[in-house]
Tab-separated table of C-alpha atoms and ligand atoms in Angstrom:
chain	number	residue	atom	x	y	z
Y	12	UNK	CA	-144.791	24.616	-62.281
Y	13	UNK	CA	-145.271	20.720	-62.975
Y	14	UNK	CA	-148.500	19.323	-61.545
Y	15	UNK	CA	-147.962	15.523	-60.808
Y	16	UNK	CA	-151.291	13.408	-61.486
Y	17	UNK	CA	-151.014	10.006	-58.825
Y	18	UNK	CA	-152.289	8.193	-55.746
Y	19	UNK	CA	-150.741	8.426	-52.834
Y	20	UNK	CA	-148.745	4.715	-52.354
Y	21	UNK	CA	-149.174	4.059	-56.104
Y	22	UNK	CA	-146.735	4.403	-58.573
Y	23	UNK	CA	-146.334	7.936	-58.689
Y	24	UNK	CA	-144.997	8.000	-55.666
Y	25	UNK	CA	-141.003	7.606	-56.950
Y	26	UNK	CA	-141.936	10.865	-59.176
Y	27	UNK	CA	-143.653	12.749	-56.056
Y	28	UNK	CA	-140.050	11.863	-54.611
Y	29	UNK	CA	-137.844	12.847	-57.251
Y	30	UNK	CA	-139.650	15.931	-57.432
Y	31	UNK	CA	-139.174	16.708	-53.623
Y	32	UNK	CA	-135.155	16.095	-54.093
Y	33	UNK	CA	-135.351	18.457	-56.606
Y	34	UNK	CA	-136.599	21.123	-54.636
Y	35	UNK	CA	-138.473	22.233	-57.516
Y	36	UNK	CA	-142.160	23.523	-57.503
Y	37	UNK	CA	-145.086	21.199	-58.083
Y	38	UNK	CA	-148.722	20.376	-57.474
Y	39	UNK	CA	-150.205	16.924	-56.264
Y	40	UNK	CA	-153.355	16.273	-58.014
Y	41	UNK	CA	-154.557	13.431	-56.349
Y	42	UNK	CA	-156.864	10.920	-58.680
Y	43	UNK	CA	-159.824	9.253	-56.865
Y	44	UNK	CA	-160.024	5.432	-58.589
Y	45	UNK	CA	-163.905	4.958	-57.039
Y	46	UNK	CA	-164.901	8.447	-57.971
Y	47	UNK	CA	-163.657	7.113	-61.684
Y	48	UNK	CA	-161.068	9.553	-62.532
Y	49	UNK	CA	-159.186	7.865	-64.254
Y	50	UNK	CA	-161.501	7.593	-67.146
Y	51	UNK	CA	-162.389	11.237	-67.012
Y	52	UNK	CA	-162.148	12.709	-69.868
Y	53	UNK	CA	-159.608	15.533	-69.324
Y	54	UNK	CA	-157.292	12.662	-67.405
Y	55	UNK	CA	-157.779	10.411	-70.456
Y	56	UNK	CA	-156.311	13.483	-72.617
Y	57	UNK	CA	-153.169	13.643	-70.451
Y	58	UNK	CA	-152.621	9.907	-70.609
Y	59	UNK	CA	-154.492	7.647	-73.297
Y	60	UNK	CA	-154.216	4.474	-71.145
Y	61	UNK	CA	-155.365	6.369	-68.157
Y	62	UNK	CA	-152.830	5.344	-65.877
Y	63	UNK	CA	-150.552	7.134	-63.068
Y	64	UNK	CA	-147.629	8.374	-62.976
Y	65	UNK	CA	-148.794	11.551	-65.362
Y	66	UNK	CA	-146.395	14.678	-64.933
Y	67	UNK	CA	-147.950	17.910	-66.601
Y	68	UNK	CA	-144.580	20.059	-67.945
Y	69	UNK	CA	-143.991	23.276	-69.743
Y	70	UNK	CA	-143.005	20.372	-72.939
Y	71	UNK	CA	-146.588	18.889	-72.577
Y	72	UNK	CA	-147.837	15.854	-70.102
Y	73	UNK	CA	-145.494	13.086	-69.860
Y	74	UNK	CA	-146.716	9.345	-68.837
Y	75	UNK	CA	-144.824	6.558	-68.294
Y	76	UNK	CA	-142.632	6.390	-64.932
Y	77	UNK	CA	-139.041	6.128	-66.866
Y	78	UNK	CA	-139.988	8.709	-69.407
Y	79	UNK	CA	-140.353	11.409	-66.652
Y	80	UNK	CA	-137.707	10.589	-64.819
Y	81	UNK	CA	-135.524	10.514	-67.435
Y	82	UNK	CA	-137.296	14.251	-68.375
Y	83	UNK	CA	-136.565	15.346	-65.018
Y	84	UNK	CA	-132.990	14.191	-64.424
Y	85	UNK	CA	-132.162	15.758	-68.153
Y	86	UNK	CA	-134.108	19.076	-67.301
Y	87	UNK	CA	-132.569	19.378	-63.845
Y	88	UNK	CA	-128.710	17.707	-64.856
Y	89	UNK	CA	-129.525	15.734	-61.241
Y	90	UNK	CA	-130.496	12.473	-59.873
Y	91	UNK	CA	-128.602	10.882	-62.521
Y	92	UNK	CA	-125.297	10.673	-64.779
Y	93	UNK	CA	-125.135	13.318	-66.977
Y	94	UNK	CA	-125.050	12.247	-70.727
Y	95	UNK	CA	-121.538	11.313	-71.769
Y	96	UNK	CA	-119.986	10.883	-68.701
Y	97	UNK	CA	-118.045	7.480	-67.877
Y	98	UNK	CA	-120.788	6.585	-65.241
Y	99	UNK	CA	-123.935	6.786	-67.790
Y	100	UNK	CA	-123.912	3.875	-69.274
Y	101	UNK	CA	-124.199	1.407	-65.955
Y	102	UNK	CA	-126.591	3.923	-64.814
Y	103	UNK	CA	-128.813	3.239	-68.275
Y	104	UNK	CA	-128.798	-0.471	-68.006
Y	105	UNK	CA	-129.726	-0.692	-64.626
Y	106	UNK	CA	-132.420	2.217	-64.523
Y	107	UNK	CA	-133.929	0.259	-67.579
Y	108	UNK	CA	-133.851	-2.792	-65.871
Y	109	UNK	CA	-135.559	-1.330	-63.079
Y	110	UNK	CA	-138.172	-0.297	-65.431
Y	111	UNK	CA	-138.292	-2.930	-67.327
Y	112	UNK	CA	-137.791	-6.159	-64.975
Y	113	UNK	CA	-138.512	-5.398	-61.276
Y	114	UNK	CA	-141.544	-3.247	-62.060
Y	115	UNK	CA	-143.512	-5.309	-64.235
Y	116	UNK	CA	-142.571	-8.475	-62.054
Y	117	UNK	CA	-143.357	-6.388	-58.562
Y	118	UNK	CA	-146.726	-5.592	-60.219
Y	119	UNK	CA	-147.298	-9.169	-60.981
Y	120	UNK	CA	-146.596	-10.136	-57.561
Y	121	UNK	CA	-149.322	-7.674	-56.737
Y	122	UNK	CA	-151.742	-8.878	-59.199
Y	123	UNK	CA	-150.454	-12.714	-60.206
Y	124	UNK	CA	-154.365	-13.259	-61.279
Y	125	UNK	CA	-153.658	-10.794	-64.714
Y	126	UNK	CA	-151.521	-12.608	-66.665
Y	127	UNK	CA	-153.270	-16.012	-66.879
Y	128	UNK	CA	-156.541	-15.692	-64.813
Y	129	UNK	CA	-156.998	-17.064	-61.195
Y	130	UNK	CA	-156.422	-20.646	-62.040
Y	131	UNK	CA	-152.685	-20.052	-62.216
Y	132	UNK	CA	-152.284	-17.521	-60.077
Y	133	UNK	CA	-150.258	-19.165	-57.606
Y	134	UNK	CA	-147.801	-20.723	-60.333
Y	135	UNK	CA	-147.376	-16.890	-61.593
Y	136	UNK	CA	-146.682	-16.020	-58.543
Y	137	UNK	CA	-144.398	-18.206	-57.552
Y	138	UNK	CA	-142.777	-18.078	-60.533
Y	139	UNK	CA	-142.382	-14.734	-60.244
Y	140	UNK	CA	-141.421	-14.424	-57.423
Y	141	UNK	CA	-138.389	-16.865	-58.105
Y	142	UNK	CA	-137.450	-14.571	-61.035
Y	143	UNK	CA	-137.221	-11.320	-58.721
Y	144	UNK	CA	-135.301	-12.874	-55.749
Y	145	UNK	CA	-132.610	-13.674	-59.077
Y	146	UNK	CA	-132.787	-9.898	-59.847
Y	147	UNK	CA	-132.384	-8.554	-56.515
Y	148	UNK	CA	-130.167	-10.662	-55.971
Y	149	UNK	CA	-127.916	-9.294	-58.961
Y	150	UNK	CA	-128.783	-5.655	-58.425
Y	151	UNK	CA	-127.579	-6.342	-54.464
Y	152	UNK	CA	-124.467	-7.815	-56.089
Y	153	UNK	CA	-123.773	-4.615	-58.092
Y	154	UNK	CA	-124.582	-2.227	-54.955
Y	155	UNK	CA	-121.930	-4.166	-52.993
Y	156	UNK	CA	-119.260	-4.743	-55.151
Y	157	UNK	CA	-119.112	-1.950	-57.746
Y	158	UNK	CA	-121.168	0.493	-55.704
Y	159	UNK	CA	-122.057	3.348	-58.083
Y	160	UNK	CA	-123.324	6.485	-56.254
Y	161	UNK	CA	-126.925	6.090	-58.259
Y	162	UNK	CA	-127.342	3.090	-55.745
Y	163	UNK	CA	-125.738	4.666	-52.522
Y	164	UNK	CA	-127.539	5.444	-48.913
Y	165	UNK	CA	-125.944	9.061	-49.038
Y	166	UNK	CA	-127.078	10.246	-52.772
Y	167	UNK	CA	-130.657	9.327	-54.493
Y	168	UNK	CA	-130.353	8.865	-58.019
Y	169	UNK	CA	-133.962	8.072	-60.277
Y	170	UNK	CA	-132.416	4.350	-59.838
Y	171	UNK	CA	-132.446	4.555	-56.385
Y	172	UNK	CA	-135.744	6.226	-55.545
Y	173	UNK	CA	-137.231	4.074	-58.483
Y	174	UNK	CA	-135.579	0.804	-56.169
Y	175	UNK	CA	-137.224	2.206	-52.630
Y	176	UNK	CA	-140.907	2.120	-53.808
Y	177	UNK	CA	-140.334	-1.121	-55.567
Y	178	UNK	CA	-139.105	-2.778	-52.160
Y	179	UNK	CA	-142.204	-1.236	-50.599
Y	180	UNK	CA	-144.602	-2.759	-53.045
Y	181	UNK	CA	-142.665	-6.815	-52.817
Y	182	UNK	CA	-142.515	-6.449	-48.935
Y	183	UNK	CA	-145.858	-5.365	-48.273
Y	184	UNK	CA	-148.209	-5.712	-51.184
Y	185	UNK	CA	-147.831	-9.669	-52.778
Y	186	UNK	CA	-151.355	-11.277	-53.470
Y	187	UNK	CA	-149.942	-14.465	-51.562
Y	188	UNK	CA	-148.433	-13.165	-48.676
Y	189	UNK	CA	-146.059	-16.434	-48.798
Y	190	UNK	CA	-144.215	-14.435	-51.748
Y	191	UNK	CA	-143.529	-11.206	-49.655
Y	192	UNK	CA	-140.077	-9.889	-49.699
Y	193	UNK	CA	-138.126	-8.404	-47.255
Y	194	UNK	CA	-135.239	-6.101	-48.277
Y	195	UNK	CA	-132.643	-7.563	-45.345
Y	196	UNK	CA	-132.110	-10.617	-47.840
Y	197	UNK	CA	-130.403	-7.892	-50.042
Y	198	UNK	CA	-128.137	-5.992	-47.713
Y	199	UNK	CA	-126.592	-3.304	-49.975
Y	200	UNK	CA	-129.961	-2.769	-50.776
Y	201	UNK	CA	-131.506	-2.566	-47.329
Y	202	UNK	CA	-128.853	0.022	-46.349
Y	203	UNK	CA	-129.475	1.863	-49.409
Y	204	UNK	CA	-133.293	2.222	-48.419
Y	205	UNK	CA	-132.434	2.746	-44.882
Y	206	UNK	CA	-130.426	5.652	-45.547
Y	207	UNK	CA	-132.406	7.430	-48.461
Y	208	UNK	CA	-135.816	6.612	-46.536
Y	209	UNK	CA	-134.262	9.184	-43.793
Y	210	UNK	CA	-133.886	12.093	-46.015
Y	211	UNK	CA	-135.867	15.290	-45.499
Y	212	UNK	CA	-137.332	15.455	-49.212
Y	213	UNK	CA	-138.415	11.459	-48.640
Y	214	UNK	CA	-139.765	12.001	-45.267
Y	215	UNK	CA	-141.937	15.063	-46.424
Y	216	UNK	CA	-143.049	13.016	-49.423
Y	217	UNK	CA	-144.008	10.233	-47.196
Y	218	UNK	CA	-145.921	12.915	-44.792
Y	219	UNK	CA	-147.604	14.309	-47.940
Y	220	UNK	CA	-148.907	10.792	-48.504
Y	221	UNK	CA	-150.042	9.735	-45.122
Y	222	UNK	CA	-146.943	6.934	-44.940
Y	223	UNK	CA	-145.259	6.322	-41.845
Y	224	UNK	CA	-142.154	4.339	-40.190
Y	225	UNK	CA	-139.487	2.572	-42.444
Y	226	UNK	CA	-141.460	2.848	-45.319
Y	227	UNK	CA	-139.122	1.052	-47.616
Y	228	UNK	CA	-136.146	-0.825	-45.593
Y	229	UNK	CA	-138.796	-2.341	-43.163
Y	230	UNK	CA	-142.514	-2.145	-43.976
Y	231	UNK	CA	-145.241	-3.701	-42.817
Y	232	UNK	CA	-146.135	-7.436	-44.444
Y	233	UNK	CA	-148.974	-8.328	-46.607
Y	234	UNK	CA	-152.396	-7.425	-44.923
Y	235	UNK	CA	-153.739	-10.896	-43.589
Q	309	LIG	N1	-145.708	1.276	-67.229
Q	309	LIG	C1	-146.499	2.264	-66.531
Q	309	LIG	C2	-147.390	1.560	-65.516
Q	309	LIG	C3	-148.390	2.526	-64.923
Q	309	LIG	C4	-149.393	1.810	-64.024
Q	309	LIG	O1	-149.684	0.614	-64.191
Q	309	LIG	N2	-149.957	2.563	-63.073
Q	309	LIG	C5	-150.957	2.026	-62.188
Q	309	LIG	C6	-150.741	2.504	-60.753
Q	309	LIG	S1	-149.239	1.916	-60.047
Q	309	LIG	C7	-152.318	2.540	-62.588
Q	309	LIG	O2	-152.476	3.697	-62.880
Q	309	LIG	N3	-153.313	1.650	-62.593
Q	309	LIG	C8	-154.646	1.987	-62.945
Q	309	LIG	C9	-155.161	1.116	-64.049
Q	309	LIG	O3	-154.439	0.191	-64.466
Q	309	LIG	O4	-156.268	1.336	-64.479
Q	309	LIG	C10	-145.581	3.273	-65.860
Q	309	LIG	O5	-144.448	2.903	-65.513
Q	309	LIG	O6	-145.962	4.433	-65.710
């Protein structure tokens, strides 16, 4: 049985998700940041830079959000392309940069004091926000036009799911809520959420983490 370490509404929640489409057994050991888990000891073993995602498996714990889903769709031949098919390659760029671009810029949309302290803040931000309407912008253009089934409404891929929590964290998590982003700019992708978000493995993930409504195609704005 895996155990997923996370937070509910953190960034374990697209592996709580792709866990739940799998149908496959798991525990939720829920981390408590003020009762300083994450430097415990035993959590620190698991994941050196004490951070979640961290998915205990039967090949040791894995950290590192593309690293277990990658794990997962190998292990489980779902949620993704199988090696050496025609579709894998599209489906590697993209997942990578979903890992690689959106994440790192959503998180600095969430945080635009880390890079460059509070003085710039607001330049980060809006710089970086610029940079992921570009990227969503592209990623919309290759749901619409090419439409690969890892980006569909109907089937969630490690993409997808990956997508959906991202477009939770722009729309309702930016420092300045100015820089907020609301997935109907990118209709492909809006449909996309809207149809995953209604799934019975994402709606019992969202129960199991006290999450209600559209939680990805429409929710709420920046806390004033
Ligand atoms: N690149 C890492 C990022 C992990 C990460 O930053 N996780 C955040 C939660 S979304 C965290 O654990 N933050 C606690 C900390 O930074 O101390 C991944 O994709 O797993």
């Amino acid at each position: 049985m895996y155990t997923l370490h996370g937070v509910p509404d953190w960034g374990s929640q697209v592996i709580h998700m792709a866990l739940a489409e799998l149908a496959v057994p798991f525990r939720f050991n829920r981390l408590d940041w003020d009762a300083g888990d994450f430097d415990a000891p035993a959590f620190r073993a698991l994941n050196p830079f004490g951070r979640v995602p961290v998915l205990e498996t039967p090949d040791g714990a894995i950290f590192e959000t593309a690293a277990i889903l990658l794990y997962l769709t190998e292990r489980h031949g779902q949620l993704a392309p199988a090696p050496g098919t025609p579709d894998r390659a599209g489906f590697l760029i993209w997942f990578i940069f979903v890992t690689n671009q959106l994440h790192p810029g959503a998180m600095t949309l969430i945080h635009p004091e880390l890079p460059g302290g509070e003085a710039v803040q607001e330049q980060v931000s809006t710089e970086t926000h610029q940079r992921l309407r570009t990227q969503l912008a592209a990623l919309n253009h290759l749901a619409e036009n090419e439409a690969p089934w890892w980006l569909s409404p109907d089937r969630p891929s490690a993409t997808s799911l990956y997508v959906l929590m991202l477009l939770r964290w722009i729309k309702s998590f930016p420092a300045i809520a100015a820089h907020s982003i609301a997935s109907q700019d990118y209709p492909a992708l809006h449909r996309m959420a809207s149809g995953l978000e209604n799934r019975s493995a994402i709606r019992a993930t969202l129960t199991a983490e006290g999450i209600e409504g559209p939680a990805f195609s429409n929710p709420p704005g920046p806390a004033p």
